[in-house]
Backbone as CSV, one residue per row, in Angstrom:
resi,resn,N_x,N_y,N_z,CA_x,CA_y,CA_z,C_x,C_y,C_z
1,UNK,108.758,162.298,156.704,107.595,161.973,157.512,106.506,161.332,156.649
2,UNK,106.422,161.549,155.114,105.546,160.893,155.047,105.816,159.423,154.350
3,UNK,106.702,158.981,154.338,107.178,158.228,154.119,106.328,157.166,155.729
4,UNK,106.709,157.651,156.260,106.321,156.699,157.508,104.836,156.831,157.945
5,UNK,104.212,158.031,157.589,102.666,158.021,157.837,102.843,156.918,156.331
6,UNK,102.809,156.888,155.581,102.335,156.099,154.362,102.440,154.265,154.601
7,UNK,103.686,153.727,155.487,104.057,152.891,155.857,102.533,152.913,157.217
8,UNK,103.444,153.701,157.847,101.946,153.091,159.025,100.055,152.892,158.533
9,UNK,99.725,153.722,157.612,98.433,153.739,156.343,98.379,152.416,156.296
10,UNK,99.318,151.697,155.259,99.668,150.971,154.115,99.590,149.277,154.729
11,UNK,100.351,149.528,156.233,99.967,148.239,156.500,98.761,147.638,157.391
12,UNK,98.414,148.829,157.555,97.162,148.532,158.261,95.702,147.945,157.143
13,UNK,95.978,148.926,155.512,95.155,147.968,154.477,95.754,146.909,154.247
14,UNK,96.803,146.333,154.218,97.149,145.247,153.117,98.315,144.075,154.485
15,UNK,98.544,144.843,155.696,98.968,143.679,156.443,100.278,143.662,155.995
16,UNK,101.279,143.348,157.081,102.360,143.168,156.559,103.001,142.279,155.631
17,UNK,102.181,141.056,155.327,102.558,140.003,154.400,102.492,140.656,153.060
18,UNK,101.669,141.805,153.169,101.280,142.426,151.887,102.110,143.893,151.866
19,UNK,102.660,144.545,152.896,103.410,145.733,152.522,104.478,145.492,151.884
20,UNK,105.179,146.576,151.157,105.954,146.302,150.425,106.869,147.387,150.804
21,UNK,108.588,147.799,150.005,108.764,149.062,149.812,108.337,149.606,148.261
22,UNK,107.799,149.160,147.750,107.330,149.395,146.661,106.227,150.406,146.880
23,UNK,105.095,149.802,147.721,103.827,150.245,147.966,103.395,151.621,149.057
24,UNK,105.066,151.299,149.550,105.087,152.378,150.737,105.597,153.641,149.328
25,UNK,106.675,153.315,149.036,106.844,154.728,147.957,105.655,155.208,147.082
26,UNK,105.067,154.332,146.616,104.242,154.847,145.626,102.938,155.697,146.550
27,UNK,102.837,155.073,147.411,101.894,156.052,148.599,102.543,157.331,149.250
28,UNK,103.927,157.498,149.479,104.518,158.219,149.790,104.670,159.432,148.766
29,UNK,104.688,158.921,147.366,104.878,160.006,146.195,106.801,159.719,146.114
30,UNK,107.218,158.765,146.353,108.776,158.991,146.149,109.390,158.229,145.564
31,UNK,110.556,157.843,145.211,111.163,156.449,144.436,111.380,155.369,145.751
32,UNK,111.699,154.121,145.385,112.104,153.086,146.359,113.213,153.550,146.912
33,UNK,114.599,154.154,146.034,116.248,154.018,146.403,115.686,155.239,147.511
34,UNK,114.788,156.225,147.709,114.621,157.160,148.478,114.190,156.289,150.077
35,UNK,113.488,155.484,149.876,113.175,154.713,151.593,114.478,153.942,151.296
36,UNK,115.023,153.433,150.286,115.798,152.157,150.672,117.395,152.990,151.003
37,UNK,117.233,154.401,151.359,118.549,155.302,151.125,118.722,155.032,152.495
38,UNK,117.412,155.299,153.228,117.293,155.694,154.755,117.078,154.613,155.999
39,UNK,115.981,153.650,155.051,115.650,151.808,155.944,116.138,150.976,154.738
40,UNK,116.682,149.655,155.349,116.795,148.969,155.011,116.023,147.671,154.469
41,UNK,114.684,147.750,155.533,113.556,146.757,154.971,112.483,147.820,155.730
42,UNK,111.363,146.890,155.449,110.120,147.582,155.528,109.892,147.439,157.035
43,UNK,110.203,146.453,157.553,109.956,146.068,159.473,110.852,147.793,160.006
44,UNK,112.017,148.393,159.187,112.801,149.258,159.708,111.789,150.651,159.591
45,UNK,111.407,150.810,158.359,110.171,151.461,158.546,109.178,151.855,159.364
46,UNK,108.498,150.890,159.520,107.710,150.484,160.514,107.865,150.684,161.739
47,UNK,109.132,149.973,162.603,110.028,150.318,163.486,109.852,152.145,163.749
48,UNK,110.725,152.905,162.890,110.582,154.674,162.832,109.522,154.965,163.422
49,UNK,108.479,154.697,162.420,106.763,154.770,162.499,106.539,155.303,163.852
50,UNK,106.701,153.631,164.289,105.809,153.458,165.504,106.948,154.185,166.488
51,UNK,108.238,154.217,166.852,108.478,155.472,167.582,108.213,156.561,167.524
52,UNK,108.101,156.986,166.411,107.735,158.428,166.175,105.937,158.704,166.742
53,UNK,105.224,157.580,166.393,104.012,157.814,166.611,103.946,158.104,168.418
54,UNK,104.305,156.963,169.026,104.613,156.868,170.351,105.028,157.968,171.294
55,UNK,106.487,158.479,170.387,106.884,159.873,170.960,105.964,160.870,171.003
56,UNK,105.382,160.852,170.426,103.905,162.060,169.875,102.743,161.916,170.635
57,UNK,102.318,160.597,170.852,101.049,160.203,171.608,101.350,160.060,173.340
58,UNK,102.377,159.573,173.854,103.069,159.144,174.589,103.335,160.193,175.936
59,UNK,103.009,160.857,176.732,103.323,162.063,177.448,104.293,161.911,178.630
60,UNK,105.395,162.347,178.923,105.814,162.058,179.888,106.382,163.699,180.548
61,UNK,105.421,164.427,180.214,104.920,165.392,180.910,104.839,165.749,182.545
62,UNK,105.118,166.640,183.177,104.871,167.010,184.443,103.405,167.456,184.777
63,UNK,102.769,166.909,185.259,101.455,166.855,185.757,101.269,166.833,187.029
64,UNK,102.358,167.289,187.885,102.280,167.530,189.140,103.055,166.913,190.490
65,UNK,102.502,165.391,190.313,102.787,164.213,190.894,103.184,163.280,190.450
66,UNK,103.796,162.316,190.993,104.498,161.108,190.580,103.244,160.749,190.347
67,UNK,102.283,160.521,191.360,101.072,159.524,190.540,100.551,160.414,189.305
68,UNK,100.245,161.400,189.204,99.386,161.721,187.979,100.503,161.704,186.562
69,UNK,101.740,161.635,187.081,102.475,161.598,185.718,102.527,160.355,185.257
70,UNK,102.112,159.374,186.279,102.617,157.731,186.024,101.139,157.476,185.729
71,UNK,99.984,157.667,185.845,98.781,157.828,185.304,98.737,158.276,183.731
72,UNK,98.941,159.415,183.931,98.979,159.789,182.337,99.899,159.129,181.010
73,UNK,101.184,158.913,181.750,101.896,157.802,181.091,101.549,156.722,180.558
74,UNK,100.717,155.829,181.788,100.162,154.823,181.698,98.872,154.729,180.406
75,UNK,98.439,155.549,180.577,96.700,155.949,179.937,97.290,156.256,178.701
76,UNK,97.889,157.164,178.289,98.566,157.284,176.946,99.531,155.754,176.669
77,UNK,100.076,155.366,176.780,100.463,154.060,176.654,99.384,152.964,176.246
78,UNK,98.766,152.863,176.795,97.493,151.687,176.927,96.472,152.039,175.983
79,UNK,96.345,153.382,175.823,95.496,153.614,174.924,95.753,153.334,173.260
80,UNK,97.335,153.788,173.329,98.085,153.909,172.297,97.811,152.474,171.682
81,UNK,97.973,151.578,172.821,98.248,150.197,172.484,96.876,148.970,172.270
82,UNK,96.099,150.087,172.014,94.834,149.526,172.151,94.272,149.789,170.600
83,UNK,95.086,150.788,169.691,95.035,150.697,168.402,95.128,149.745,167.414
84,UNK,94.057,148.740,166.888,94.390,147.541,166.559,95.464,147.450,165.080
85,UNK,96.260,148.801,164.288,97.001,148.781,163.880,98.147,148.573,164.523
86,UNK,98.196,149.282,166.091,99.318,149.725,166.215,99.719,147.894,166.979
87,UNK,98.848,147.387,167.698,98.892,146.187,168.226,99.618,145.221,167.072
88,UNK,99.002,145.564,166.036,99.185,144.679,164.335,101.070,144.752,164.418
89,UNK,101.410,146.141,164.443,103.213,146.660,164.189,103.802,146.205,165.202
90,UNK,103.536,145.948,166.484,104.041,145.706,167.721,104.113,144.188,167.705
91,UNK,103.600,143.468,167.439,103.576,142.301,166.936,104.454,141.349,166.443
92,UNK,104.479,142.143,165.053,104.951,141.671,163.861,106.490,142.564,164.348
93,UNK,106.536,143.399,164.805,107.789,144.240,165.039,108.949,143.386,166.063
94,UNK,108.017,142.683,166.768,108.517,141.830,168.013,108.981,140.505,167.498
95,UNK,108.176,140.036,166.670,108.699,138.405,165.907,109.904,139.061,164.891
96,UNK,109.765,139.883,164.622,110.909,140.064,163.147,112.689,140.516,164.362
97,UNK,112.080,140.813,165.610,113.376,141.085,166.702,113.705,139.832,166.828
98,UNK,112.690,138.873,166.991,113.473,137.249,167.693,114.587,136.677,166.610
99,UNK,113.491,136.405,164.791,114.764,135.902,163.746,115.396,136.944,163.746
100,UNK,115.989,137.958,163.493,116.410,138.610,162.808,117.606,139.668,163.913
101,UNK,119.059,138.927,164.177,119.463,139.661,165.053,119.710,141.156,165.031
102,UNK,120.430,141.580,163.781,120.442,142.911,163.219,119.215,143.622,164.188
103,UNK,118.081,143.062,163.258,116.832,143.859,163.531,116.551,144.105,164.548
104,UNK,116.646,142.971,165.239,116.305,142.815,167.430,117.007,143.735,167.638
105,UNK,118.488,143.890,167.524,119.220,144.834,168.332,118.782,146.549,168.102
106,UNK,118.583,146.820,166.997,118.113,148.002,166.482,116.411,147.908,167.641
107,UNK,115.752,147.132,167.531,114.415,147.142,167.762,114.457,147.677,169.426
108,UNK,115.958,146.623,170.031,116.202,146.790,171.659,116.284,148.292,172.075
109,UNK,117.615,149.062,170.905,117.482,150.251,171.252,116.735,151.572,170.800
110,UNK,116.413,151.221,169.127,115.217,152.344,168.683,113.768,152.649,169.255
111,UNK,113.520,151.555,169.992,112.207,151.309,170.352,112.097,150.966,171.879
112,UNK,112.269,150.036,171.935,112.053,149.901,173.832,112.742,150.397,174.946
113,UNK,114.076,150.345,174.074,114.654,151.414,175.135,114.234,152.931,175.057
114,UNK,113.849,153.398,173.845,113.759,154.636,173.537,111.932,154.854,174.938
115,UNK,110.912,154.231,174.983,109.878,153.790,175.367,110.808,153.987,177.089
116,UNK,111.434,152.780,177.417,111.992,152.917,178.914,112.338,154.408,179.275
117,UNK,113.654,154.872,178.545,114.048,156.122,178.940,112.258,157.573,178.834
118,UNK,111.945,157.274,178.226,110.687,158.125,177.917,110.000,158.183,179.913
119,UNK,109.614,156.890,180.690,108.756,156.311,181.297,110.718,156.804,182.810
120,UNK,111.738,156.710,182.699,112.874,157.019,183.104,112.595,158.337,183.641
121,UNK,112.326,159.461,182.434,112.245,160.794,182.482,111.044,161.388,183.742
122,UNK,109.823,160.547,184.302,108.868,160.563,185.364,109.452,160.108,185.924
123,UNK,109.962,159.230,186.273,110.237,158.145,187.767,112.176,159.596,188.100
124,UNK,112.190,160.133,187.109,113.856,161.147,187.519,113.032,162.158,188.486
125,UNK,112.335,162.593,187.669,111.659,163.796,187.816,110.927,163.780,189.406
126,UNK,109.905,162.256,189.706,109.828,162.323,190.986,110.500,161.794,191.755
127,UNK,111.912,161.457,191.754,112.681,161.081,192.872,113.310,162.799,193.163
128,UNK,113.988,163.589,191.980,114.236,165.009,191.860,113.040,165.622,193.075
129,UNK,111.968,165.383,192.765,110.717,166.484,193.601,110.694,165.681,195.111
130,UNK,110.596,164.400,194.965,110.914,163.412,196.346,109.967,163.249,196.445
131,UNK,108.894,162.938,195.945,107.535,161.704,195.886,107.798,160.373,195.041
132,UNK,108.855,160.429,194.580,109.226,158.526,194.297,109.410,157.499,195.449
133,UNK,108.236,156.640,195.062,108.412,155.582,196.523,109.519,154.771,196.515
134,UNK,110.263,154.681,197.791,111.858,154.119,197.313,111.560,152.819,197.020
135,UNK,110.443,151.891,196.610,110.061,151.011,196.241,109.017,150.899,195.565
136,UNK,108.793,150.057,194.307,109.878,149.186,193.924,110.591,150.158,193.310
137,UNK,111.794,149.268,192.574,112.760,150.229,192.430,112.406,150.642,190.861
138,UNK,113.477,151.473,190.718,113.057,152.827,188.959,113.088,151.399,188.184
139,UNK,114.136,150.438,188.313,114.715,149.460,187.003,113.153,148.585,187.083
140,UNK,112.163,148.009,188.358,111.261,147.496,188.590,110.547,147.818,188.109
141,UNK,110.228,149.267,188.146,108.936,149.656,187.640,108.899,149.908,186.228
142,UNK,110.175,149.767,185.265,110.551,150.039,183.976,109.661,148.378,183.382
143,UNK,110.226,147.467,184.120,110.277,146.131,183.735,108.508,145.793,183.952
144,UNK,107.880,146.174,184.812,106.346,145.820,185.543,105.485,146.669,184.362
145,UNK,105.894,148.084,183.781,104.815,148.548,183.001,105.052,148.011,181.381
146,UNK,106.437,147.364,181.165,106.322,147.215,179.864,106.499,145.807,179.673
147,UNK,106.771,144.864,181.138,106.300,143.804,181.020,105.089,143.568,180.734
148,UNK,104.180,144.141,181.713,102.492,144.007,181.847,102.284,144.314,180.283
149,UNK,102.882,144.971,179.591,102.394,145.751,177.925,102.512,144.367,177.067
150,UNK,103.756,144.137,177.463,104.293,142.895,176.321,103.594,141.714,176.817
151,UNK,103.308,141.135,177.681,102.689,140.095,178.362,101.072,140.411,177.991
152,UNK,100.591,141.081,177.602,99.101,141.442,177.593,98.780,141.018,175.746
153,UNK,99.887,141.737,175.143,100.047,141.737,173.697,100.517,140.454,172.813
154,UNK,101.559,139.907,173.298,101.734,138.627,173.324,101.126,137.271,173.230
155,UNK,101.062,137.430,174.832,100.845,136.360,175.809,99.383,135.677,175.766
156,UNK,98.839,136.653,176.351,97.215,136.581,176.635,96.350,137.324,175.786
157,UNK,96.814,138.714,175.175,95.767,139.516,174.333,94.359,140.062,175.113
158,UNK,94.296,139.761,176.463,94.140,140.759,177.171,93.702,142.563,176.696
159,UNK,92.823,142.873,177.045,92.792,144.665,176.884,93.208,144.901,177.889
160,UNK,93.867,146.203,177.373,94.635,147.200,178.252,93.900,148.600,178.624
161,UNK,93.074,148.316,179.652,91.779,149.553,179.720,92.068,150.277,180.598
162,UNK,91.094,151.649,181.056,91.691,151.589,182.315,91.378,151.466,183.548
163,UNK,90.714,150.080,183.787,90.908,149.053,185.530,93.173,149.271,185.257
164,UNK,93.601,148.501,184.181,94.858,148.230,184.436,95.935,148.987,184.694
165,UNK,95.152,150.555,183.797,95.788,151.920,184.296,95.835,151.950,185.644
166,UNK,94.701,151.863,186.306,94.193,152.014,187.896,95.451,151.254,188.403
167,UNK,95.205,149.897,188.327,96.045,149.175,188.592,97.380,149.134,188.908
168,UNK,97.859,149.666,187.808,99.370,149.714,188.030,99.624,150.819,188.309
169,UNK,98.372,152.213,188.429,99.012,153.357,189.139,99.346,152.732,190.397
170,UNK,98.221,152.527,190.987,98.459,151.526,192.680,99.682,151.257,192.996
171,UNK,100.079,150.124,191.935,100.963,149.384,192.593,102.474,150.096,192.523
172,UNK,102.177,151.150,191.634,103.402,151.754,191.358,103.700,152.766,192.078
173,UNK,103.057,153.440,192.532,102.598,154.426,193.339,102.828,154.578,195.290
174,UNK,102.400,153.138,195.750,102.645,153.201,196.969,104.386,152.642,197.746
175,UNK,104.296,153.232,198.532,105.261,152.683,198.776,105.413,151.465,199.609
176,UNK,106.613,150.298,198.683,106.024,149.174,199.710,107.686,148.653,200.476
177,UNK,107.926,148.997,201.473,108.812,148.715,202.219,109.246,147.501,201.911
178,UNK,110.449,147.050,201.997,111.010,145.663,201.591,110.519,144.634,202.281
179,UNK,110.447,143.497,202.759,110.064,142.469,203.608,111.009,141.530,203.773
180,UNK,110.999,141.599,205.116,112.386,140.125,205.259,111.381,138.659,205.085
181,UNK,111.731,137.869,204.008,110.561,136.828,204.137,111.440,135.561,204.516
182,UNK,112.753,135.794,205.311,113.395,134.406,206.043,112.853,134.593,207.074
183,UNK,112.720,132.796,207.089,111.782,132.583,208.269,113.637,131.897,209.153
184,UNK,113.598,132.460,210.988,114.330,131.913,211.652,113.790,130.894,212.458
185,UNK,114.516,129.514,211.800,114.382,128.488,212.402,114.557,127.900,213.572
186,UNK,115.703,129.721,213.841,116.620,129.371,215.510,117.279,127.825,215.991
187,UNK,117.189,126.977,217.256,117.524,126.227,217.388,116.544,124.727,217.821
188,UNK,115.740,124.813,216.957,114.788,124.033,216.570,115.327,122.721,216.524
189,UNK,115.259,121.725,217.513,115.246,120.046,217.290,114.370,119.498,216.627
């Protein structure tokens, strides 16, 4: 563990252009072959880190209701992500997934999936109690809260406050019946 508090420290002074595994051991108190036993580069590090931090900050707790668990989810999420270190790792964690296939694939399942199934464990829990709105669906609402995350972080850089908590409790929250949106033309000359 401290290997990875020292990594998460370390790049928040010196930036990832500047972390090292050098700099992470010597902050850690350990040799290099000791991180390089366990990660392979420093992004893998990092990677740990920020799940571990996530898992910790992250609640996917029973709080009653589908909305107050998807609230609290949300709010711990957003808040989390409002850490301008942690924004810094998420980042840089996300470009090192695009080159780097190894890394992406590890990144797909150590991290975002680990994040989905977390956000999985509320949307089980209230279909189990039967306040999950049968719309949109569990895979929808996986894709809408960590789209909106990645699209905010990315994209636009946007804050993630909470109007957007509000927000996507709403939309996540009600139930919205499907809509037939074909229009019948019938037998129209």
């Amino acid at each position: 563990m401290a290997i990875l508090v020292a990594a998460f420290e370390l790049v928040g002074e010196v930036g990832y252009a500047g972390l090292t595994i050098e700099g992470i051991a010597n902050r850690a108190g350990c040799g290099k072959q000791t991180i390089y036993r366990w990660w392979p580069s420093k992004a893998h590090v990092l990677l740990e880190a920020l799940a571990v931090k996530a898992d910790l900050y992250v609640t996917n707790a029973d709080h009653g209701s589908y909305t107050a668990d998807v609230r609290a989810f949300l709010g711990d999420t957003f808040r989390l992500s409002r850490q301008q270190r942690v924004v810094d790792i998420l980042r840089v964690l996300m470009a090192e997934a695009q080159i780097n296939e190894e890394f992406g694939e590890l990144f797909r399942s150590a991290f975002l999936q680990r994040r989905r199934d977390a956000l999985q464990v509320v949307l089980d829990r209230a279909r189990t109690r039967g306040d999950l709105p049968p719309r949109p669906a569990a895979s929808t609402i996986l894709d809408i809260v960590f789209g909106t995350l990645w699209y905010r972080l990315l994209a636009t850089r946007q804050p993630m406050g909470d109007d957007l908590v509000e927000d996507l409790t709403a939309t996540l929250t009600q139930a919205q019946p499907p809509t037939n949106t074909a229009i019948d033309l019938g037998d129209q000359q």
